[in-house]
Amino acid sequence: MDDQENDDDLFRCAICGVAEGDNTNLTSQTNLQTNATVRCGHMFCNSCIDRELSRRREFPCPICNTPVKKVTLSTRSLDDVQCEKDTSWRRRVMKVFNKIESDFPNLLEYNNYLEEVEDIIFSIVNEEANAEECKTKIKAYEEAHRSAIVIRQSQRADEERAIQDRIASEQREAERRKREWKEEEAAIAKTKRKFKQESAEVLLGEREEVSAELKAAQMQGYRNELKRQRQGKSSVTNFVSPRVREPDGGMKREKKLDRDLYLKRQAAGGGMKAGDLASQERNWNEAVSTLFE
C-alpha cells in the first residue's frame, strides 16, 4: 500500500501535490514538467514553476533539495531523458573506443576493455563524481590514437557497407523469386483455362482433341511442364515401352494362322462349331453393338 502511494506521488507536483491532468481549476488542465536531472526526477506543475521562477533563477526541490532550473525542466519523463542521454554518449564514446576483439591477444583483455568503456559511459550519463575526469580521458585518448581510430572507423564503414550491399542483394533476389512465382501462377491459371476451353470444344464437336501440349501439361503437372518449356525441352515426351524378358528358348516367330485354325479359335470362344449360323449371328450382333457404344 505504501509503495502504491509512493508511485502516485511521483506523478504529482512536488510542491502543491496536484496530479497530471487535474482539471479542478476549470480554466486549464494541469500539465506537469520533470526536473530532468539524475538525482531528482520529481515533477512540478506549471503554476508552481511560474511562481517560483518569477522570484529567482532556480529553486530547491522540496523533496531532495536538488536545484530546479528552467533549462532542466522537460515535459518528458526522467527515464526518457536518461535513455536519450545514454544513447548520445554511448555513440560518442564508442566512436573513440572502437577496438574489436581481434585487436587483443585474448578474450579476457577484450572484456576488460569493454568493461572500462561501460564504466566511462555510466559515470558520464549518471553524472558521477568522476564524470569530468572521464570526459577528459576520452579527449586525451582521441588525441593520442587519432590515426588508429580513423583506420578502424573506415574498416567499420566498409563492413557496414558490405552488409548493406548483401542485404540489398538478398532483397532483390527475393523480389525476383516473388515476381517469377507470380508469373508462374498466372501462366498455370492461363493453361488451365485453355485446357478447359479446348475440352469443352471437344465435347461440343468443334475440334477433334485437346492439343498435345495441354495434355502433357495436365499429365505431368502444370508447374513441371512450365519448367520444362522454360528449359527449352519438348513438352511432348515419346513413350518407350519396357523391355520384355525373352523366353528360355529365344524369340520364335509365330506360326502363320490359316483359315481353319482361325475358325476353330473363333468357335472355341463361344462354345459353338465353326461355320455354325449361331456363331455368325453372335459375331454380327457384337459388331453392331460396338457401333453404338
PDB file of C-alpha atoms in Angstrom:
ATOM      1  CA  MET A   1       0.000   0.000   0.000  1.00  0.00           C
ATOM      2  CA  ASP A   2       2.866   2.373   0.865  1.00  0.00           C
ATOM      3  CA  ASP A   3       4.617   1.542  -2.422  1.00  0.00           C
ATOM      4  CA  GLN A   4       1.462   2.425  -4.374  1.00  0.00           C
ATOM      5  CA  GLU A   5       1.191   5.753  -2.557  1.00  0.00           C
ATOM      6  CA  ASN A   6       4.850   6.499  -3.309  1.00  0.00           C
ATOM      7  CA  ASP A   7       4.309   5.700  -7.008  1.00  0.00           C
ATOM      8  CA  ASP A   8       1.310   8.035  -7.084  1.00  0.00           C
ATOM      9  CA  ASP A   9       3.404  10.803  -5.506  1.00  0.00           C
ATOM     10  CA  LEU A  10       5.891  10.547  -8.361  1.00  0.00           C
ATOM     11  CA  PHE A  11       3.212  11.773 -10.777  1.00  0.00           C
ATOM     12  CA  ARG A  12       2.148  14.732  -8.632  1.00  0.00           C
ATOM     13  CA  CYS A  13       3.574  18.183  -8.233  1.00  0.00           C
ATOM     14  CA  ALA A  14       6.308  18.100  -5.582  1.00  0.00           C
ATOM     15  CA  ILE A  15       5.143  21.462  -4.226  1.00  0.00           C
ATOM     16  CA  CYS A  16       1.310  21.553  -4.273  1.00  0.00           C
ATOM     17  CA  GLY A  17       0.555  17.850  -4.865  1.00  0.00           C
ATOM     18  CA  VAL A  18      -1.715  18.325  -7.913  1.00  0.00           C
ATOM     19  CA  ALA A  19      -1.881  15.328 -10.277  1.00  0.00           C
ATOM     20  CA  GLU A  20      -1.308  15.191 -14.021  1.00  0.00           C
ATOM     21  CA  GLY A  21      -4.454  16.084 -15.971  1.00  0.00           C
ATOM     22  CA  ASP A  22      -6.262  17.570 -12.979  1.00  0.00           C
ATOM     23  CA  ASN A  23      -8.979  19.975 -14.231  1.00  0.00           C
ATOM     24  CA  THR A  24     -10.333  21.184 -10.898  1.00  0.00           C
ATOM     25  CA  ASN A  25      -9.118  24.665 -11.829  1.00  0.00           C
ATOM     26  CA  LEU A  26     -11.860  24.722 -14.535  1.00  0.00           C
ATOM     27  CA  THR A  27      -9.779  27.150 -16.608  1.00  0.00           C
ATOM     28  CA  SER A  28      -6.943  24.936 -17.782  1.00  0.00           C
ATOM     29  CA  GLN A  29      -5.796  21.361 -17.451  1.00  0.00           C
ATOM     30  CA  THR A  30      -2.776  20.766 -15.247  1.00  0.00           C
ATOM     31  CA  ASN A  31       0.433  19.769 -17.020  1.00  0.00           C
ATOM     32  CA  LEU A  32       3.492  18.583 -15.143  1.00  0.00           C
ATOM     33  CA  GLN A  33       7.149  19.030 -16.049  1.00  0.00           C
ATOM     34  CA  THR A  34      10.020  16.885 -14.854  1.00  0.00           C
ATOM     35  CA  ASN A  35      13.241  18.171 -13.342  1.00  0.00           C
ATOM     36  CA  ALA A  36      15.393  16.092 -15.673  1.00  0.00           C
ATOM     37  CA  THR A  37      18.463  15.758 -13.503  1.00  0.00           C
ATOM     38  CA  VAL A  38      19.927  12.483 -12.307  1.00  0.00           C
ATOM     39  CA  ARG A  39      19.443  12.994  -8.561  1.00  0.00           C
ATOM     40  CA  CYS A  40      15.933  14.445  -8.779  1.00  0.00           C
ATOM     41  CA  GLY A  41      13.383  13.492 -11.435  1.00  0.00           C
ATOM     42  CA  HIS A  42      10.461  14.978  -9.500  1.00  0.00           C
ATOM     43  CA  MET A  43       7.596  16.739 -11.253  1.00  0.00           C
ATOM     44  CA  PHE A  44       6.216  20.252 -10.897  1.00  0.00           C
ATOM     45  CA  CYS A  45       3.069  21.904 -12.251  1.00  0.00           C
ATOM     46  CA  ASN A  46       3.254  24.986 -14.468  1.00  0.00           C
ATOM     47  CA  SER A  47       1.700  27.229 -11.819  1.00  0.00           C
ATOM     48  CA  CYS A  48       4.328  26.388  -9.211  1.00  0.00           C
ATOM     49  CA  ILE A  49       7.113  26.702 -11.757  1.00  0.00           C
ATOM     50  CA  ASP A  50       5.982  30.144 -12.884  1.00  0.00           C
ATOM     51  CA  ARG A  51       5.574  31.312  -9.293  1.00  0.00           C
ATOM     52  CA  GLU A  52       8.962  30.068  -8.113  1.00  0.00           C
ATOM     53  CA  LEU A  53      10.992  31.119 -11.164  1.00  0.00           C
ATOM     54  CA  SER A  54       9.405  34.571 -11.232  1.00  0.00           C
ATOM     55  CA  ARG A  55      11.260  35.395  -7.996  1.00  0.00           C
ATOM     56  CA  ARG A  56      14.577  33.645  -8.605  1.00  0.00           C
ATOM     57  CA  ARG A  57      16.536  31.795 -11.275  1.00  0.00           C
ATOM     58  CA  GLU A  58      16.339  28.450  -9.501  1.00  0.00           C
ATOM     59  CA  PHE A  59      14.606  26.927  -6.515  1.00  0.00           C
ATOM     60  CA  PRO A  60      15.329  23.791  -4.495  1.00  0.00           C
ATOM     61  CA  CYS A  61      13.187  20.678  -4.886  1.00  0.00           C
ATOM     62  CA  PRO A  62      11.196  20.297  -1.637  1.00  0.00           C
ATOM     63  CA  ILE A  63      11.823  16.523  -1.626  1.00  0.00           C
ATOM     64  CA  CYS A  64      15.532  16.130  -2.458  1.00  0.00           C
ATOM     65  CA  ASN A  65      16.828  19.756  -2.376  1.00  0.00           C
ATOM     66  CA  THR A  66      18.173  19.408  -5.936  1.00  0.00           C
ATOM     67  CA  PRO A  67      18.289  22.766  -7.751  1.00  0.00           C
ATOM     68  CA  VAL A  68      15.473  23.199 -10.255  1.00  0.00           C
ATOM     69  CA  LYS A  69      16.230  25.421 -13.231  1.00  0.00           C
ATOM     70  CA  LYS A  70      14.237  26.314 -16.288  1.00  0.00           C
ATOM     71  CA  VAL A  71      16.757  24.556 -18.558  1.00  0.00           C
ATOM     72  CA  THR A  72      16.449  21.298 -16.588  1.00  0.00           C
ATOM     73  CA  LEU A  73      12.650  21.149 -16.819  1.00  0.00           C
ATOM     74  CA  SER A  74      11.160  18.928 -19.518  1.00  0.00           C
ATOM     75  CA  THR A  75       7.747  17.563 -20.421  1.00  0.00           C
ATOM     76  CA  ARG A  76       9.315  14.120 -20.832  1.00  0.00           C
ATOM     77  CA  SER A  77       9.910  11.694 -18.009  1.00  0.00           C
ATOM     78  CA  LEU A  78      13.305  11.204 -16.416  1.00  0.00           C
ATOM     79  CA  ASP A  79      13.607   7.737 -17.961  1.00  0.00           C
ATOM     80  CA  ASP A  80      13.128   9.156 -21.457  1.00  0.00           C
ATOM     81  CA  VAL A  81      15.729  11.858 -20.854  1.00  0.00           C
ATOM     82  CA  GLN A  82      18.213   9.369 -19.393  1.00  0.00           C
ATOM     83  CA  CYS A  83      17.690   6.946 -22.291  1.00  0.00           C
ATOM     84  CA  GLU A  84      18.339   9.666 -24.841  1.00  0.00           C
ATOM     85  CA  LYS A  85      21.392  10.845 -22.914  1.00  0.00           C
ATOM     86  CA  ASP A  86      22.765   7.304 -22.661  1.00  0.00           C
ATOM     87  CA  THR A  87      22.295   6.746 -26.388  1.00  0.00           C
ATOM     88  CA  SER A  88      24.025  10.007 -27.274  1.00  0.00           C
ATOM     89  CA  TRP A  89      27.050   9.491 -25.032  1.00  0.00           C
ATOM     90  CA  ARG A  90      27.357   5.819 -25.955  1.00  0.00           C
ATOM     91  CA  ARG A  91      27.556   6.754 -29.621  1.00  0.00           C
ATOM     92  CA  ARG A  92      30.256   9.358 -28.912  1.00  0.00           C
ATOM     93  CA  VAL A  93      32.339   7.106 -26.659  1.00  0.00           C
ATOM     94  CA  MET A  94      32.147   4.043 -28.904  1.00  0.00           C
ATOM     95  CA  LYS A  95      33.254   6.181 -31.826  1.00  0.00           C
ATOM     96  CA  VAL A  96      36.549   6.786 -29.974  1.00  0.00           C
ATOM     97  CA  PHE A  97      36.986   3.468 -28.142  1.00  0.00           C
ATOM     98  CA  ASN A  98      36.323   1.383 -31.245  1.00  0.00           C
ATOM     99  CA  LYS A  99      38.693  -1.555 -30.828  1.00  0.00           C
ATOM    100  CA  ILE A 100      37.458  -5.046 -31.719  1.00  0.00           C
ATOM    101  CA  GLU A 101      38.242  -8.484 -30.344  1.00  0.00           C
ATOM    102  CA  SER A 102      40.960  -9.168 -32.915  1.00  0.00           C
ATOM    103  CA  ASP A 103      42.975  -6.216 -31.558  1.00  0.00           C
ATOM    104  CA  PHE A 104      43.598  -8.063 -28.262  1.00  0.00           C
ATOM    105  CA  PRO A 105      45.735 -11.142 -27.563  1.00  0.00           C
ATOM    106  CA  ASN A 106      42.995 -12.889 -25.564  1.00  0.00           C
ATOM    107  CA  LEU A 107      39.339 -12.614 -24.686  1.00  0.00           C
ATOM    108  CA  LEU A 108      39.984 -11.548 -21.085  1.00  0.00           C
ATOM    109  CA  GLU A 109      41.737  -8.339 -22.095  1.00  0.00           C
ATOM    110  CA  TYR A 110      38.965  -7.557 -24.588  1.00  0.00           C
ATOM    111  CA  ASN A 111      36.301  -7.989 -21.891  1.00  0.00           C
ATOM    112  CA  ASN A 112      38.281  -5.730 -19.528  1.00  0.00           C
ATOM    113  CA  TYR A 113      38.426  -3.121 -22.276  1.00  0.00           C
ATOM    114  CA  LEU A 114      34.646  -3.283 -22.783  1.00  0.00           C
ATOM    115  CA  GLU A 115      34.061  -3.050 -19.043  1.00  0.00           C
ATOM    116  CA  GLU A 116      36.218   0.068 -18.840  1.00  0.00           C
ATOM    117  CA  VAL A 117      34.236   1.672 -21.672  1.00  0.00           C
ATOM    118  CA  GLU A 118      30.934   0.866 -19.933  1.00  0.00           C
ATOM    119  CA  ASP A 119      32.220   2.419 -16.695  1.00  0.00           C
ATOM    120  CA  ILE A 120      33.050   5.622 -18.556  1.00  0.00           C
ATOM    121  CA  ILE A 121      29.602   5.803 -20.142  1.00  0.00           C
ATOM    122  CA  PHE A 122      27.862   5.101 -16.826  1.00  0.00           C
ATOM    123  CA  SER A 123      29.836   7.782 -14.989  1.00  0.00           C
ATOM    124  CA  ILE A 124      29.061  10.458 -17.580  1.00  0.00           C
ATOM    125  CA  VAL A 125      25.371   9.623 -18.029  1.00  0.00           C
ATOM    126  CA  ASN A 126      24.673   9.392 -14.301  1.00  0.00           C
ATOM    127  CA  GLU A 127      26.816  12.449 -13.506  1.00  0.00           C
ATOM    128  CA  GLU A 128      29.112  10.651 -11.106  1.00  0.00           C
ATOM    129  CA  ALA A 129      31.905  12.446  -9.243  1.00  0.00           C
ATOM    130  CA  ASN A 130      34.467  11.411 -11.857  1.00  0.00           C
ATOM    131  CA  ALA A 131      32.325  12.402 -14.858  1.00  0.00           C
ATOM    132  CA  GLU A 132      34.577  15.330 -15.837  1.00  0.00           C
ATOM    133  CA  GLU A 133      37.630  13.139 -15.439  1.00  0.00           C
ATOM    134  CA  CYS A 134      36.095  10.578 -17.832  1.00  0.00           C
ATOM    135  CA  LYS A 135      35.374  13.291 -20.404  1.00  0.00           C
ATOM    136  CA  THR A 136      38.983  14.451 -20.180  1.00  0.00           C
ATOM    137  CA  LYS A 137      40.154  10.855 -20.585  1.00  0.00           C
ATOM    138  CA  ILE A 138      38.103  10.491 -23.779  1.00  0.00           C
ATOM    139  CA  LYS A 139      39.623  13.632 -25.301  1.00  0.00           C
ATOM    140  CA  ALA A 140      43.159  12.585 -24.358  1.00  0.00           C
ATOM    141  CA  TYR A 141      42.710   9.093 -25.812  1.00  0.00           C
ATOM    142  CA  GLU A 142      41.268  10.527 -29.023  1.00  0.00           C
ATOM    143  CA  GLU A 143      44.246  12.871 -29.469  1.00  0.00           C
ATOM    144  CA  ALA A 144      46.789  10.109 -28.791  1.00  0.00           C
ATOM    145  CA  HIS A 145      45.231   7.471 -31.084  1.00  0.00           C
ATOM    146  CA  ARG A 146      43.623   9.579 -33.801  1.00  0.00           C
ATOM    147  CA  SER A 147      45.140   7.714 -36.779  1.00  0.00           C
ATOM    148  CA  ALA A 148      44.257   4.252 -35.425  1.00  0.00           C
ATOM    149  CA  ILE A 149      40.739   5.422 -34.636  1.00  0.00           C
ATOM    150  CA  VAL A 150      40.258   6.733 -38.177  1.00  0.00           C
ATOM    151  CA  ILE A 151      41.533   3.468 -39.672  1.00  0.00           C
ATOM    152  CA  ARG A 152      39.161   1.366 -37.561  1.00  0.00           C
ATOM    153  CA  GLN A 153      36.290   3.699 -38.410  1.00  0.00           C
ATOM    154  CA  SER A 154      36.951   3.258 -42.134  1.00  0.00           C
ATOM    155  CA  GLN A 155      37.128  -0.524 -41.699  1.00  0.00           C
ATOM    156  CA  ARG A 156      33.862  -0.487 -39.785  1.00  0.00           C
ATOM    157  CA  ALA A 157      32.279   1.635 -42.518  1.00  0.00           C
ATOM    158  CA  ASP A 158      33.430  -0.843 -45.167  1.00  0.00           C
ATOM    159  CA  GLU A 159      31.969  -3.751 -43.188  1.00  0.00           C
ATOM    160  CA  GLU A 160      28.652  -1.965 -42.737  1.00  0.00           C
ATOM    161  CA  ARG A 161      28.605  -1.099 -46.447  1.00  0.00           C
ATOM    162  CA  ALA A 162      29.240  -4.740 -47.344  1.00  0.00           C
ATOM    163  CA  ILE A 163      26.415  -5.815 -45.027  1.00  0.00           C
ATOM    164  CA  GLN A 164      24.055  -3.289 -46.602  1.00  0.00           C
ATOM    165  CA  ASP A 165      25.025  -4.479 -50.086  1.00  0.00           C
ATOM    166  CA  ARG A 166      24.381  -8.089 -49.069  1.00  0.00           C
ATOM    167  CA  ILE A 167      21.001  -7.173 -47.621  1.00  0.00           C
ATOM    168  CA  ALA A 168      20.080  -5.247 -50.772  1.00  0.00           C
ATOM    169  CA  SER A 169      21.174  -8.187 -52.940  1.00  0.00           C
ATOM    170  CA  GLU A 170      19.057 -10.612 -50.911  1.00  0.00           C
ATOM    171  CA  GLN A 171      16.079  -8.283 -51.174  1.00  0.00           C
ATOM    172  CA  ARG A 172      16.471  -8.068 -54.948  1.00  0.00           C
ATOM    173  CA  GLU A 173      16.741 -11.854 -55.157  1.00  0.00           C
ATOM    174  CA  ALA A 174      13.614 -12.255 -53.029  1.00  0.00           C
ATOM    175  CA  GLU A 175      11.727  -9.796 -55.217  1.00  0.00           C
ATOM    176  CA  ARG A 176      12.879 -11.658 -58.341  1.00  0.00           C
ATOM    177  CA  ARG A 177      11.691 -15.012 -56.959  1.00  0.00           C
ATOM    178  CA  LYS A 178       8.391 -13.455 -55.926  1.00  0.00           C
ATOM    179  CA  ARG A 179       7.948 -11.970 -59.410  1.00  0.00           C
ATOM    180  CA  GLU A 180       8.754 -15.305 -61.082  1.00  0.00           C
ATOM    181  CA  TRP A 181       6.312 -17.085 -58.757  1.00  0.00           C
ATOM    182  CA  LYS A 182       3.535 -14.653 -59.703  1.00  0.00           C
ATOM    183  CA  GLU A 183       4.294 -15.077 -63.408  1.00  0.00           C
ATOM    184  CA  GLU A 184       4.320 -18.856 -62.997  1.00  0.00           C
ATOM    185  CA  GLU A 185       0.978 -18.849 -61.169  1.00  0.00           C
ATOM    186  CA  ALA A 186      -0.532 -16.636 -63.886  1.00  0.00           C
ATOM    187  CA  ALA A 187       0.790 -18.966 -66.611  1.00  0.00           C
ATOM    188  CA  ILE A 188      -0.621 -22.023 -64.798  1.00  0.00           C
ATOM    189  CA  ALA A 189      -4.038 -20.391 -64.457  1.00  0.00           C
ATOM    190  CA  LYS A 190      -3.960 -19.445 -68.140  1.00  0.00           C
ATOM    191  CA  THR A 191      -3.010 -23.005 -69.156  1.00  0.00           C
ATOM    192  CA  LYS A 192      -5.821 -24.469 -67.043  1.00  0.00           C
ATOM    193  CA  ARG A 193      -8.374 -22.119 -68.576  1.00  0.00           C
ATOM    194  CA  LYS A 194      -7.155 -23.013 -72.052  1.00  0.00           C
ATOM    195  CA  PHE A 195      -7.354 -26.748 -71.274  1.00  0.00           C
ATOM    196  CA  LYS A 196     -10.941 -26.384 -70.011  1.00  0.00           C
ATOM    197  CA  GLN A 197     -11.852 -24.377 -73.096  1.00  0.00           C
ATOM    198  CA  GLU A 198     -10.435 -26.938 -75.509  1.00  0.00           C
ATOM    199  CA  SER A 199     -12.040 -29.787 -73.551  1.00  0.00           C
ATOM    200  CA  ALA A 200     -15.395 -28.065 -73.885  1.00  0.00           C
ATOM    201  CA  GLU A 201     -14.817 -27.594 -77.614  1.00  0.00           C
ATOM    202  CA  VAL A 202     -14.072 -31.315 -77.958  1.00  0.00           C
ATOM    203  CA  LEU A 203     -17.314 -32.205 -76.181  1.00  0.00           C
ATOM    204  CA  LEU A 204     -19.238 -29.840 -78.441  1.00  0.00           C
ATOM    205  CA  GLY A 205     -17.614 -31.329 -81.523  1.00  0.00           C
ATOM    206  CA  GLU A 206     -15.855 -28.117 -82.515  1.00  0.00           C
ATOM    207  CA  ARG A 207     -12.453 -29.824 -82.524  1.00  0.00           C
ATOM    208  CA  GLU A 208     -11.203 -33.382 -82.593  1.00  0.00           C
ATOM    209  CA  GLU A 209      -8.997 -33.461 -79.489  1.00  0.00           C
ATOM    210  CA  VAL A 210      -7.126 -31.318 -76.979  1.00  0.00           C
ATOM    211  CA  SER A 211      -3.692 -30.147 -78.109  1.00  0.00           C
ATOM    212  CA  ALA A 212      -0.739 -32.327 -77.162  1.00  0.00           C
ATOM    213  CA  GLU A 213       0.938 -29.541 -75.150  1.00  0.00           C
ATOM    214  CA  LEU A 214      -2.084 -29.154 -72.884  1.00  0.00           C
ATOM    215  CA  LYS A 215      -2.410 -32.915 -72.457  1.00  0.00           C
ATOM    216  CA  ALA A 216       1.217 -33.154 -71.432  1.00  0.00           C
ATOM    217  CA  ALA A 217       0.796 -30.231 -69.045  1.00  0.00           C
ATOM    218  CA  GLN A 218      -2.145 -31.916 -67.348  1.00  0.00           C
ATOM    219  CA  MET A 219      -0.488 -35.323 -67.147  1.00  0.00           C
ATOM    220  CA  GLN A 220       2.853 -34.095 -65.821  1.00  0.00           C
ATOM    221  CA  GLY A 221       1.578 -31.245 -63.656  1.00  0.00           C
ATOM    222  CA  TYR A 222       1.259 -27.704 -64.892  1.00  0.00           C
ATOM    223  CA  ARG A 223       4.209 -26.412 -62.883  1.00  0.00           C
ATOM    224  CA  ASN A 224       6.614 -29.111 -64.077  1.00  0.00           C
ATOM    225  CA  GLU A 225       5.508 -28.602 -67.668  1.00  0.00           C
ATOM    226  CA  LEU A 226       6.168 -24.863 -67.454  1.00  0.00           C
ATOM    227  CA  LYS A 227       9.655 -25.540 -66.096  1.00  0.00           C
ATOM    228  CA  ARG A 228      10.256 -27.951 -68.962  1.00  0.00           C
ATOM    229  CA  GLN A 229       9.184 -25.354 -71.508  1.00  0.00           C
ATOM    230  CA  ARG A 230      11.443 -22.721 -69.916  1.00  0.00           C
ATOM    231  CA  GLN A 231      14.408 -25.084 -70.239  1.00  0.00           C
ATOM    232  CA  GLY A 232      13.659 -25.455 -73.945  1.00  0.00           C
ATOM    233  CA  LYS A 233      12.640 -29.103 -73.798  1.00  0.00           C
ATOM    234  CA  SER A 234       9.803 -30.549 -75.812  1.00  0.00           C
ATOM    235  CA  SER A 235       6.515 -30.793 -73.976  1.00  0.00           C
ATOM    236  CA  VAL A 236       5.526 -33.985 -75.797  1.00  0.00           C
ATOM    237  CA  THR A 237       7.514 -36.908 -74.454  1.00  0.00           C
ATOM    238  CA  ASN A 238       7.985 -40.064 -76.503  1.00  0.00           C
ATOM    239  CA  PHE A 239       6.733 -43.141 -74.682  1.00  0.00           C
ATOM    240  CA  VAL A 240       9.207 -46.009 -74.635  1.00  0.00           C
ATOM    241  CA  SER A 241       7.740 -49.404 -73.853  1.00  0.00           C
ATOM    242  CA  PRO A 242       9.562 -51.521 -71.288  1.00  0.00           C
ATOM    243  CA  ARG A 243      11.743 -54.384 -72.460  1.00  0.00           C
ATOM    244  CA  VAL A 244      10.213 -57.879 -72.222  1.00  0.00           C
ATOM    245  CA  ARG A 245      12.351 -60.713 -70.997  1.00  0.00           C
ATOM    246  CA  GLU A 246      12.957 -63.296 -73.720  1.00  0.00           C
ATOM    247  CA  PRO A 247      11.871 -66.894 -73.127  1.00  0.00           C
ATOM    248  CA  ASP A 248      14.428 -69.610 -72.480  1.00  0.00           C
ATOM    249  CA  GLY A 249      14.218 -70.934 -75.993  1.00  0.00           C
ATOM    250  CA  GLY A 250      14.632 -67.491 -77.501  1.00  0.00           C
ATOM    251  CA  MET A 251      12.197 -65.416 -79.509  1.00  0.00           C
ATOM    252  CA  LYS A 252      10.322 -67.549 -82.078  1.00  0.00           C
ATOM    253  CA  ARG A 253       8.237 -66.277 -84.953  1.00  0.00           C
ATOM    254  CA  GLU A 254       4.555 -67.089 -84.563  1.00  0.00           C
ATOM    255  CA  LYS A 255       3.176 -69.638 -86.994  1.00  0.00           C
ATOM    256  CA  LYS A 256       1.045 -68.327 -89.815  1.00  0.00           C
ATOM    257  CA  LEU A 257      -2.612 -68.567 -88.858  1.00  0.00           C
ATOM    258  CA  ASP A 258      -4.626 -70.346 -91.554  1.00  0.00           C
ATOM    259  CA  ARG A 259      -8.398 -70.095 -92.023  1.00  0.00           C
ATOM    260  CA  ASP A 260      -9.240 -73.418 -90.375  1.00  0.00           C
ATOM    261  CA  LEU A 261      -7.253 -72.581 -87.222  1.00  0.00           C
ATOM    262  CA  TYR A 262      -8.872 -69.136 -87.104  1.00  0.00           C
ATOM    263  CA  LEU A 263     -12.377 -70.609 -87.289  1.00  0.00           C
ATOM    264  CA  LYS A 264     -11.519 -73.108 -84.575  1.00  0.00           C
ATOM    265  CA  ARG A 265     -10.304 -70.353 -82.249  1.00  0.00           C
ATOM    266  CA  GLN A 266     -13.336 -68.231 -83.003  1.00  0.00           C
ATOM    267  CA  ALA A 267     -15.747 -71.067 -82.311  1.00  0.00           C
ATOM    268  CA  ALA A 268     -13.915 -72.073 -79.161  1.00  0.00           C
ATOM    269  CA  GLY A 269     -14.624 -68.650 -77.640  1.00  0.00           C
ATOM    270  CA  GLY A 270     -18.428 -69.142 -77.801  1.00  0.00           C
ATOM    271  CA  GLY A 271     -18.520 -72.923 -77.442  1.00  0.00           C
ATOM    272  CA  MET A 272     -20.065 -73.360 -80.948  1.00  0.00           C
ATOM    273  CA  LYS A 273     -18.956 -75.169 -84.019  1.00  0.00           C
ATOM    274  CA  ALA A 274     -17.071 -73.309 -86.703  1.00  0.00           C
ATOM    275  CA  GLY A 275     -19.335 -72.208 -89.533  1.00  0.00           C
ATOM    276  CA  ASP A 276     -22.472 -72.518 -87.409  1.00  0.00           C
ATOM    277  CA  LEU A 277     -25.223 -69.950 -88.070  1.00  0.00           C
ATOM    278  CA  ALA A 278     -25.468 -69.154 -84.349  1.00  0.00           C
ATOM    279  CA  SER A 279     -21.766 -68.334 -84.266  1.00  0.00           C
ATOM    280  CA  GLN A 280     -22.049 -65.998 -87.229  1.00  0.00           C
ATOM    281  CA  GLU A 281     -25.118 -64.314 -85.751  1.00  0.00           C
ATOM    282  CA  ARG A 282     -23.320 -63.798 -82.448  1.00  0.00           C
ATOM    283  CA  ASN A 283     -20.343 -62.174 -84.171  1.00  0.00           C
ATOM    284  CA  TRP A 284     -22.663 -59.925 -86.159  1.00  0.00           C
ATOM    285  CA  ASN A 285     -24.550 -58.783 -83.050  1.00  0.00           C
ATOM    286  CA  GLU A 286     -21.291 -57.976 -81.246  1.00  0.00           C
ATOM    287  CA  ALA A 287     -20.046 -55.969 -84.236  1.00  0.00           C
ATOM    288  CA  VAL A 288     -23.288 -53.986 -84.481  1.00  0.00           C
ATOM    289  CA  SER A 289     -23.404 -53.296 -80.748  1.00  0.00           C
ATOM    290  CA  THR A 290     -19.917 -51.754 -80.782  1.00  0.00           C
ATOM    291  CA  LEU A 291     -21.066 -49.123 -83.229  1.00  0.00           C
ATOM    292  CA  PHE A 292     -23.458 -47.561 -80.681  1.00  0.00           C
ATOM    293  CA  GLU A 293     -21.308 -47.675 -77.528  1.00  0.00           C
TER     294      GLU A 293
END
